[in-house]
Short mmCIF file of C-alpha atoms in Angstrom, two decimals:
data_model
loop_
_atom_site.label_atom_id
_atom_site.label_comp_id
_atom_site.label_asym_id
_atom_site.label_seq_id
_atom_site.Cartn_x
_atom_site.Cartn_y
_atom_site.Cartn_z
CA MET B 20 -16.11 7.58 -61.75
CA ARG B 21 -14.06 4.49 -60.95
CA PRO B 22 -13.18 3.96 -57.27
CA PRO B 23 -9.65 4.92 -56.43
CA ILE B 24 -7.24 2.05 -56.21
CA GLY B 25 -5.76 1.83 -52.74
CA PRO B 26 -5.76 -0.11 -49.55
CA ALA B 27 -9.32 0.91 -48.54
CA TRP B 28 -12.28 2.95 -49.72
CA VAL B 29 -15.89 3.66 -48.69
CA LEU B 30 -18.95 5.28 -50.20
CA ALA B 31 -19.38 8.66 -48.47
CA PHE B 32 -21.53 11.80 -48.86
CA ASP B 33 -19.74 15.03 -49.66
CA CYS B 34 -21.69 18.33 -49.13
CA ASP B 35 -20.30 19.86 -52.35
CA ARG B 36 -20.10 16.84 -54.62
CA GLY B 37 -22.85 14.61 -53.28
CA LEU B 38 -22.33 10.85 -53.08
CA ALA B 39 -18.71 9.91 -53.78
CA VAL B 40 -16.06 7.34 -53.01
CA ARG B 41 -13.55 8.38 -50.35
CA ASP B 42 -10.33 6.85 -49.15
CA VAL B 43 -10.28 5.45 -45.61
CA LYS B 44 -7.10 4.89 -43.62
CA PRO B 45 -6.44 1.21 -42.76
CA ILE B 46 -6.04 2.09 -39.09
CA TRP B 47 -9.68 3.17 -38.84
CA ILE B 48 -10.84 -0.08 -40.39
CA ALA B 49 -8.87 -1.99 -37.78
CA VAL B 50 -10.37 0.15 -35.02
CA ALA B 51 -13.87 -0.46 -36.34
CA LEU B 52 -13.35 -4.22 -36.55
CA PHE B 53 -11.90 -4.32 -33.05
CA ALA B 54 -14.88 -2.41 -31.74
CA VAL B 55 -17.32 -4.85 -33.36
CA VAL B 56 -15.49 -7.86 -31.91
CA ALA B 57 -15.27 -6.25 -28.47
CA VAL B 58 -18.99 -5.48 -28.45
CA PHE B 59 -19.76 -9.05 -29.54
CA PHE B 60 -17.72 -10.59 -26.72
CA LEU B 61 -19.10 -8.10 -24.23
CA LEU B 62 -22.67 -8.96 -25.18
CA THR B 63 -21.84 -12.67 -24.99
CA ARG B 64 -20.40 -12.31 -21.49
CA VAL B 65 -23.35 -10.23 -20.38
CA SER B 66 -25.84 -12.76 -21.78
CA GLU B 67 -23.98 -15.55 -19.96
CA LYS B 68 -24.11 -13.58 -16.72
CA VAL B 69 -27.86 -12.97 -16.92
CA ALA B 70 -28.78 -16.37 -18.41
CA PRO B 71 -30.82 -18.67 -16.09
CA VAL B 72 -28.62 -21.11 -14.15
CA PRO B 73 -29.76 -24.78 -14.06
CA VAL B 74 -30.23 -25.88 -10.44
CA ALA B 75 -32.31 -29.09 -10.51
CA LEU B 76 -33.70 -31.77 -12.79
CA TRP B 77 -37.02 -33.60 -12.53
CA VAL B 78 -39.02 -36.35 -14.26
CA ALA B 79 -42.65 -35.50 -14.97
CA ILE B 80 -45.19 -38.16 -15.97
CA GLN B 81 -48.06 -37.40 -18.35
CA PRO B 82 -50.69 -40.18 -18.68
CA GLU B 83 -52.34 -40.75 -22.02
CA GLY B 84 -55.42 -38.53 -22.39
CA GLU B 85 -54.32 -36.00 -19.74
CA ASP B 86 -52.76 -32.59 -20.33
CA VAL B 87 -50.82 -32.22 -17.07
CA ALA B 88 -47.38 -33.77 -16.46
CA ARG B 89 -46.76 -34.57 -12.78
CA VAL B 90 -43.53 -34.92 -10.82
CA GLY B 91 -44.31 -37.70 -8.35
CA PRO B 92 -46.01 -41.11 -8.26
CA VAL B 93 -48.90 -41.78 -10.66
CA GLU B 94 -51.35 -44.71 -10.63
CA LEU B 95 -52.94 -45.85 -13.90
CA PRO B 96 -55.13 -48.68 -15.19
CA ALA B 97 -53.00 -51.44 -16.70
CA GLY B 98 -52.25 -50.87 -20.38
CA THR B 99 -52.56 -47.05 -20.20
CA GLY B 100 -49.78 -45.27 -22.08
CA PHE B 101 -47.78 -42.39 -20.66
CA ARG B 102 -44.96 -40.00 -21.55
CA LEU B 103 -41.94 -38.97 -19.51
CA HIS B 104 -40.83 -35.33 -19.64
CA ALA B 105 -37.44 -34.03 -18.58
CA VAL B 106 -37.88 -30.81 -16.56
CA MET B 107 -34.81 -28.64 -15.92
CA GLU B 108 -35.36 -26.06 -13.21
CA ALA B 109 -33.25 -22.89 -13.56
CA GLU B 110 -32.77 -19.77 -11.45
CA THR B 111 -32.97 -16.40 -13.19
CA PHE B 112 -30.59 -13.53 -12.41
CA ARG B 113 -33.44 -11.88 -10.47
CA GLY B 114 -33.82 -14.95 -8.23
CA GLY B 115 -36.93 -16.37 -9.87
CA ARG B 116 -37.48 -19.83 -11.37
CA ILE B 117 -38.18 -21.04 -14.90
CA TYR B 118 -38.56 -24.63 -16.17
CA TYR B 119 -37.20 -25.95 -19.45
CA THR B 120 -39.44 -28.76 -20.67
CA GLU B 121 -41.68 -29.84 -23.53
CA ALA B 122 -44.61 -30.32 -21.15
CA LYS B 123 -47.37 -27.74 -21.64
CA ARG B 124 -48.67 -27.99 -18.07
CA LEU B 125 -46.72 -29.06 -14.99
CA ASP B 126 -47.41 -30.12 -11.41
CA LEU B 127 -44.24 -30.24 -9.30
CA LEU B 128 -44.63 -32.42 -6.19
CA GLY B 129 -48.24 -31.35 -5.80
CA GLU B 130 -47.72 -27.67 -6.65
CA PRO B 131 -49.02 -26.37 -10.02
CA VAL B 132 -46.43 -24.41 -12.02
CA SER B 133 -47.59 -21.40 -14.04
CA SER B 134 -47.50 -22.07 -17.79
CA GLU B 135 -45.66 -18.75 -18.19
CA LEU B 136 -42.64 -20.31 -16.49
CA LEU B 137 -42.46 -23.27 -18.91
CA ARG B 138 -40.41 -23.11 -22.10
CA PRO B 139 -38.45 -25.42 -24.41
CA TRP B 140 -34.67 -25.53 -24.05
CA SER B 141 -33.00 -22.65 -25.90
CA GLY B 142 -29.72 -22.29 -24.05
CA ARG B 143 -26.32 -21.78 -25.66
CA LEU B 144 -25.18 -25.26 -24.59
CA GLU B 145 -26.12 -28.48 -26.34
CA ALA B 146 -28.25 -30.69 -24.08
CA ARG B 147 -27.89 -34.49 -24.24
CA ILE B 148 -30.58 -36.53 -22.49
CA LEU B 149 -30.16 -39.95 -20.84
CA TRP B 150 -33.16 -41.93 -19.51
CA PHE B 151 -33.03 -44.54 -16.72
CA THR B 152 -35.33 -46.80 -14.75
CA VAL B 153 -34.64 -47.13 -11.02
CA GLU B 154 -35.14 -50.75 -9.94
CA GLY B 155 -34.27 -53.09 -7.12
CA SER B 156 -30.71 -54.37 -7.24
CA THR B 157 -32.00 -57.95 -7.55
CA PRO B 158 -35.48 -59.34 -8.31
CA PHE B 159 -35.40 -61.75 -5.35
CA ARG B 160 -33.55 -61.92 -2.05
CA GLN B 161 -33.97 -64.42 0.76
CA VAL B 162 -33.10 -63.13 4.21
CA PRO B 163 -31.43 -65.70 6.54
CA LEU B 164 -32.75 -66.03 10.09
CA ASP B 165 -29.53 -64.70 11.60
CA GLU B 166 -29.36 -61.68 9.27
CA GLU B 167 -30.80 -58.29 10.12
CA LEU B 168 -33.50 -57.12 7.71
CA THR B 169 -32.06 -54.13 5.85
CA ALA B 170 -33.74 -51.76 3.41
CA PRO B 171 -33.73 -52.84 -0.26
CA ARG B 172 -31.02 -51.40 -2.49
CA PHE B 173 -31.81 -49.76 -5.83
CA GLN B 174 -29.88 -49.10 -9.02
CA GLY B 175 -30.32 -46.90 -12.08
CA ILE B 176 -30.53 -48.83 -15.36
CA PHE B 177 -29.86 -46.94 -18.61
CA GLN B 178 -32.58 -47.32 -21.27
CA PRO B 179 -30.88 -46.57 -24.63
CA ASP B 180 -33.90 -47.71 -26.66
CA TRP B 181 -35.99 -44.85 -25.31
CA GLY B 182 -34.03 -42.24 -27.25
CA ARG B 183 -32.39 -38.96 -26.21
CA ALA B 184 -35.35 -36.57 -26.45
CA TRP B 185 -36.71 -34.26 -23.76
CA SER B 186 -39.97 -36.23 -23.95
CA VAL B 187 -40.19 -40.03 -24.45
CA ILE B 188 -42.75 -42.81 -24.20
CA GLY B 189 -42.38 -44.61 -20.86
CA ASP B 190 -42.75 -48.29 -19.94
CA VAL B 191 -43.29 -50.10 -16.62
CA ARG B 192 -41.57 -53.26 -17.86
CA PRO B 193 -38.78 -54.36 -15.48
CA THR B 194 -35.37 -54.93 -17.03
CA VAL B 195 -35.17 -58.48 -15.68
CA GLU B 196 -38.03 -59.43 -18.00
CA ASN B 197 -35.60 -59.28 -20.93
CA PHE B 198 -33.84 -62.33 -19.53
CA LEU B 199 -36.86 -64.45 -18.54
CA PRO B 200 -38.21 -67.32 -20.68
CA GLY B 201 -41.51 -66.47 -22.32
CA ALA B 202 -40.91 -62.72 -22.15
CA ASP B 203 -42.27 -62.23 -25.69
CA GLN B 204 -45.60 -63.72 -24.62
CA VAL B 205 -45.78 -61.54 -21.53
CA ARG B 206 -45.29 -58.39 -23.61
CA ARG B 207 -48.60 -59.10 -25.35
CA THR B 208 -50.55 -58.63 -22.11
CA LYS B 209 -51.59 -55.26 -20.74
CA ARG B 210 -48.58 -53.79 -18.98
CA PHE B 211 -48.91 -53.68 -15.18
CA GLY B 212 -46.63 -53.20 -12.18
CA THR B 213 -44.55 -50.41 -10.66
CA GLN B 214 -41.60 -48.63 -12.25
CA ARG B 215 -39.56 -45.61 -11.18
CA PHE B 216 -37.73 -43.22 -13.49
CA GLN B 217 -34.66 -40.98 -13.62
CA VAL B 218 -33.30 -38.57 -16.23
CA ARG B 219 -29.81 -37.14 -16.59
CA ILE B 220 -28.72 -34.20 -18.74
CA GLU B 221 -25.23 -33.30 -19.93
CA LEU B 222 -24.65 -29.79 -21.28
CA PHE B 223 -21.87 -29.35 -23.85
CA ARG B 224 -20.45 -26.09 -25.23
CA ARG B 225 -19.64 -27.73 -28.59
CA LYS B 226 -20.78 -30.97 -30.23
CA LYS B 227 -17.22 -32.25 -30.53
CA ASP B 228 -16.47 -31.79 -26.81
CA LEU B 229 -15.96 -35.00 -24.86
CA THR B 230 -16.53 -33.51 -21.41
CA PRO B 231 -19.73 -31.62 -20.58
CA GLU B 232 -19.68 -28.23 -18.90
CA LEU B 233 -22.47 -29.31 -16.56
CA ARG B 234 -24.16 -32.55 -15.50
CA LEU B 235 -27.55 -32.72 -13.82
CA ALA B 236 -29.54 -35.73 -12.59
CA SER B 237 -33.03 -36.13 -11.17
CA TRP B 238 -33.63 -38.23 -8.06
CA GLY B 239 -32.06 -41.67 -8.36
CA SER B 240 -31.23 -44.77 -6.36
CA GLU B 241 -29.65 -42.73 -3.53
CA GLU B 242 -33.03 -41.18 -2.70
CA LEU B 243 -34.70 -44.59 -2.17
CA PRO B 244 -36.36 -45.83 -0.13
CA GLY B 245 -36.42 -42.51 1.78
CA ARG B 246 -38.32 -40.55 -0.89
CA ALA B 247 -40.50 -43.40 -2.17
CA ALA B 248 -43.72 -41.45 -1.46
CA GLU B 249 -42.60 -38.57 -3.74
CA PHE B 250 -40.42 -40.36 -6.29
CA PRO B 251 -41.55 -40.18 -9.96
CA ALA B 252 -43.11 -43.60 -10.54
CA VAL B 253 -45.92 -45.24 -12.46
CA THR B 254 -48.03 -47.99 -10.90
CA ALA B 255 -50.22 -49.70 -13.49
CA VAL B 256 -52.82 -51.97 -11.89
CA LEU B 257 -55.21 -54.64 -13.11
CA PRO B 258 -58.85 -54.14 -12.13
CA GLY B 259 -60.84 -55.84 -9.39
CA VAL B 260 -59.50 -58.92 -7.62
CA LEU B 261 -56.10 -58.76 -9.37
CA GLU B 262 -55.31 -55.22 -8.20
CA ALA B 263 -53.19 -56.17 -5.16
CA PRO B 264 -50.85 -58.70 -6.83
CA SER B 265 -50.53 -56.71 -10.09
CA ARG B 266 -49.17 -53.52 -8.48
CA ILE B 267 -46.06 -55.17 -7.00
CA PHE B 268 -44.70 -56.50 -10.32
CA GLY B 269 -41.30 -54.97 -11.02
CA LEU B 270 -40.40 -54.64 -7.33
CA GLN B 271 -37.75 -56.59 -5.45
CA GLN B 272 -39.08 -59.59 -3.52
CA LEU B 273 -37.83 -60.17 0.03
CA GLU B 274 -38.59 -63.50 1.70
CA LEU B 275 -37.56 -64.72 5.14
CA GLU B 276 -36.11 -68.15 5.71
CA SER B 277 -38.48 -70.60 7.41
CA GLY B 278 -38.41 -70.29 11.17
CA SER B 279 -39.43 -67.84 13.85
CA GLN B 280 -39.16 -64.16 13.03
CA SER B 281 -39.84 -61.12 15.19
CA ALA B 282 -43.15 -59.33 14.86
CA SER B 283 -41.30 -56.14 13.91
CA THR B 284 -39.70 -57.91 10.93
CA GLY B 285 -43.07 -59.00 9.61
CA LYS B 286 -44.50 -55.50 10.08
CA GLN B 287 -41.55 -54.02 8.17
CA LEU B 288 -42.21 -56.30 5.18
CA VAL B 289 -45.90 -55.33 5.22
CA SER B 290 -44.95 -51.65 5.38
CA TRP B 291 -42.53 -51.93 2.44
CA THR B 292 -45.20 -53.78 0.45
CA ASP B 293 -47.74 -51.01 1.15
CA GLU B 294 -45.20 -48.33 0.14
CA LEU B 295 -44.20 -50.25 -3.04
CA ILE B 296 -40.57 -50.39 -1.96
CA ALA B 297 -40.35 -54.19 -1.99
CA PHE B 298 -42.79 -57.03 -1.35
CA SER B 299 -43.15 -60.38 0.32
CA ARG B 300 -45.51 -63.11 -0.87
CA ILE B 301 -47.31 -63.33 2.49
CA ALA B 302 -47.81 -59.56 2.64
CA VAL B 303 -49.34 -59.47 -0.87
CA LEU B 304 -51.61 -62.41 -0.11
CA GLY B 305 -52.67 -60.68 3.12
CA LYS B 306 -53.56 -57.48 1.23
CA TRP B 307 -55.53 -59.54 -1.30
CA LEU B 308 -57.51 -61.33 1.45
CA THR B 309 -58.24 -58.02 3.16
CA ALA B 310 -59.53 -56.56 -0.13
CA GLN B 311 -61.81 -59.60 -0.52
CA GLY B 312 -63.05 -59.26 3.04
CA VAL B 313 -62.11 -62.83 4.04
CA SER B 314 -59.42 -64.73 5.90
CA TRP B 315 -57.28 -67.60 4.58
CA GLU B 316 -59.44 -70.05 6.52
CA ASP B 317 -62.57 -68.77 4.76
CA LEU B 318 -61.41 -69.88 1.31
CA ALA B 319 -63.22 -72.93 -0.08
CA TRP B 320 -60.71 -75.18 -1.90
CA GLU B 321 -61.62 -77.80 -4.48
CA ALA B 322 -59.26 -80.38 -5.96
CA VAL B 323 -59.27 -80.21 -9.78
CA GLU B 324 -57.23 -81.62 -12.63
CA LEU B 325 -55.81 -79.24 -15.22
CA GLY B 326 -57.48 -79.84 -18.56
CA VAL B 327 -60.54 -81.44 -16.92
CA SER B 328 -61.43 -78.52 -14.71
CA PRO B 329 -64.67 -76.58 -14.29
CA ALA B 330 -65.37 -73.92 -16.89
CA ALA B 331 -66.38 -71.51 -14.11
CA ALA B 332 -62.76 -70.55 -13.29
CA GLN B 333 -62.14 -66.81 -13.77
CA PRO B 334 -59.18 -64.40 -13.54
CA GLY B 335 -58.43 -63.70 -9.90
CA ASP B 336 -59.07 -67.26 -8.70
CA LEU B 337 -56.37 -68.93 -6.60
CA LEU B 338 -54.58 -72.19 -7.45
CA ARG B 339 -52.09 -73.99 -5.24
CA VAL B 340 -50.04 -77.12 -4.78
CA GLY B 341 -48.47 -77.26 -1.33
CA ARG B 342 -47.10 -73.79 -0.48
CA ARG B 343 -47.05 -72.62 -4.14
CA VAL B 344 -50.00 -70.27 -4.65
CA VAL B 345 -50.79 -68.35 -7.86
CA TRP B 346 -53.56 -66.13 -9.21
CA LEU B 347 -55.24 -67.03 -12.50
CA LEU B 348 -54.57 -64.17 -14.95
CA GLU B 349 -55.95 -65.16 -18.33
CA ASP B 350 -57.61 -68.13 -20.01
CA ARG B 351 -55.33 -68.87 -22.98
CA GLY B 352 -56.36 -72.44 -23.79
CA ALA B 353 -59.62 -74.34 -23.90
CA ALA B 354 -62.54 -73.45 -21.61
CA GLY B 355 -61.65 -74.09 -17.98
CA LEU B 356 -58.24 -74.56 -16.40
CA ASP B 357 -55.43 -76.06 -18.44
CA ASP B 358 -51.67 -75.86 -18.92
CA GLU B 359 -51.85 -72.94 -21.39
CA ASP B 360 -53.59 -70.52 -19.02
CA TRP B 361 -51.51 -67.71 -17.58
CA CYS B 362 -51.09 -66.91 -13.90
CA LEU B 363 -49.38 -64.44 -11.57
CA ASP B 364 -46.63 -66.27 -9.69
CA LEU B 365 -44.66 -64.83 -6.75
CA GLU B 366 -42.31 -67.74 -6.15
CA ARG B 367 -38.90 -66.11 -6.79
CA GLY B 368 -39.71 -62.69 -8.13
CA ALA B 369 -43.08 -61.67 -9.59
CA ARG B 370 -43.68 -63.29 -12.99
CA VAL B 371 -46.38 -64.15 -15.48
CA GLU B 372 -46.20 -67.93 -16.06
CA ARG B 373 -48.07 -70.73 -17.81
CA LEU B 374 -49.92 -72.98 -15.37
CA GLY B 375 -48.16 -75.91 -17.04
CA ASP B 376 -44.77 -74.40 -16.12
CA VAL B 377 -45.77 -73.84 -12.49
CA PHE B 378 -47.59 -77.11 -11.80
CA VAL B 379 -45.49 -79.66 -13.69
CA GLY B 380 -46.54 -83.27 -14.16
CA GLU B 381 -49.77 -85.04 -13.35
CA GLY B 382 -51.87 -84.65 -10.24
CA LEU B 383 -54.57 -82.53 -8.70
CA VAL B 384 -54.41 -78.80 -8.12
CA ASP B 385 -56.36 -76.99 -5.37
CA TRP B 386 -58.63 -74.27 -6.76
CA ALA B 387 -60.43 -71.51 -4.82
CA ARG B 388 -62.81 -69.06 -6.39
CA ALA B 389 -62.00 -65.43 -5.58
CA PRO B 390 -64.55 -64.43 -2.89
CA GLY B 391 -65.16 -61.05 -4.52
CA LEU B 392 -66.23 -62.74 -7.75
CA ARG B 393 -68.44 -65.19 -5.88
CA ARG B 394 -70.26 -62.25 -4.33
CA GLY B 395 -70.70 -60.73 -7.77
CA THR B 396 -68.36 -57.75 -7.13
#
């Protein structure tokens, strides 16, 4: 039997005739459609009401070879790779907490988080990720004698090359390095220094929307230096005698003008150097001498000529001309000390330099063997 021609029909079961086609009034179709749409919107509203609400954002750091991502400072050997994970904390409708992240295991400010509370983002909104480093506002600042010593200022610097993923490969390289001569050479060394990180997330209802429904940001420049002890940061250090000067690379340098300064000012600079907030050259040199178990007066200096120097020079040794003091980093030329060797220089911001660019022209250079190396440690 052909279906009847009319505005609507359905396949129905008749007790007498069995399966047959029946007419259906258009009004009932409209009612049915309205009911479906109403149920859909009702379920959508209900799901929105019970969906977890984002309340905080964190950066977790996962070193290469480890399975736990940590929110907080992490210290690594120089050259060790690491990943940064965005972690969005959300409150459930029952008052609990869950964490959207790609990390499989998480430690939040020293507290382990159950793996059952971790899950990848699956919300109804599109999440767009922005990664930042948090660095000193300037690599070097000299403080005049008549100026009060104030805490260093920080700024967030967007890192577009890192991508927009929930998990990215991190780097301790300071942004200022992009503008320094010889930066390509420096990138070939093992990465060392201190870098802090921030992530921001924007949640959009539709891809074409220009304004997000919600913005979240992890700790940034406003939390420094107050939260320096908890702030997500990586400190990559060189081994042995180069540990003290290598850890302050990437930090702002604060130096006082020549003249008398109060004891409290000097103590503040030492404290900031210890906390990796900023550094001063004298404070770093003092930490290095303490680690070697000697005083400045104990160092045995020998006048040498670059290119005709003893072959016994090793990384960690000191070289100076006048007040300019550097640490030998790597022998890049012939055996012994020459212009092509690299050093750690703290003259106006921490840099890796060629000896020939630090000590220009002819003349003798004072050389002191690192005491720790002389003792065979």
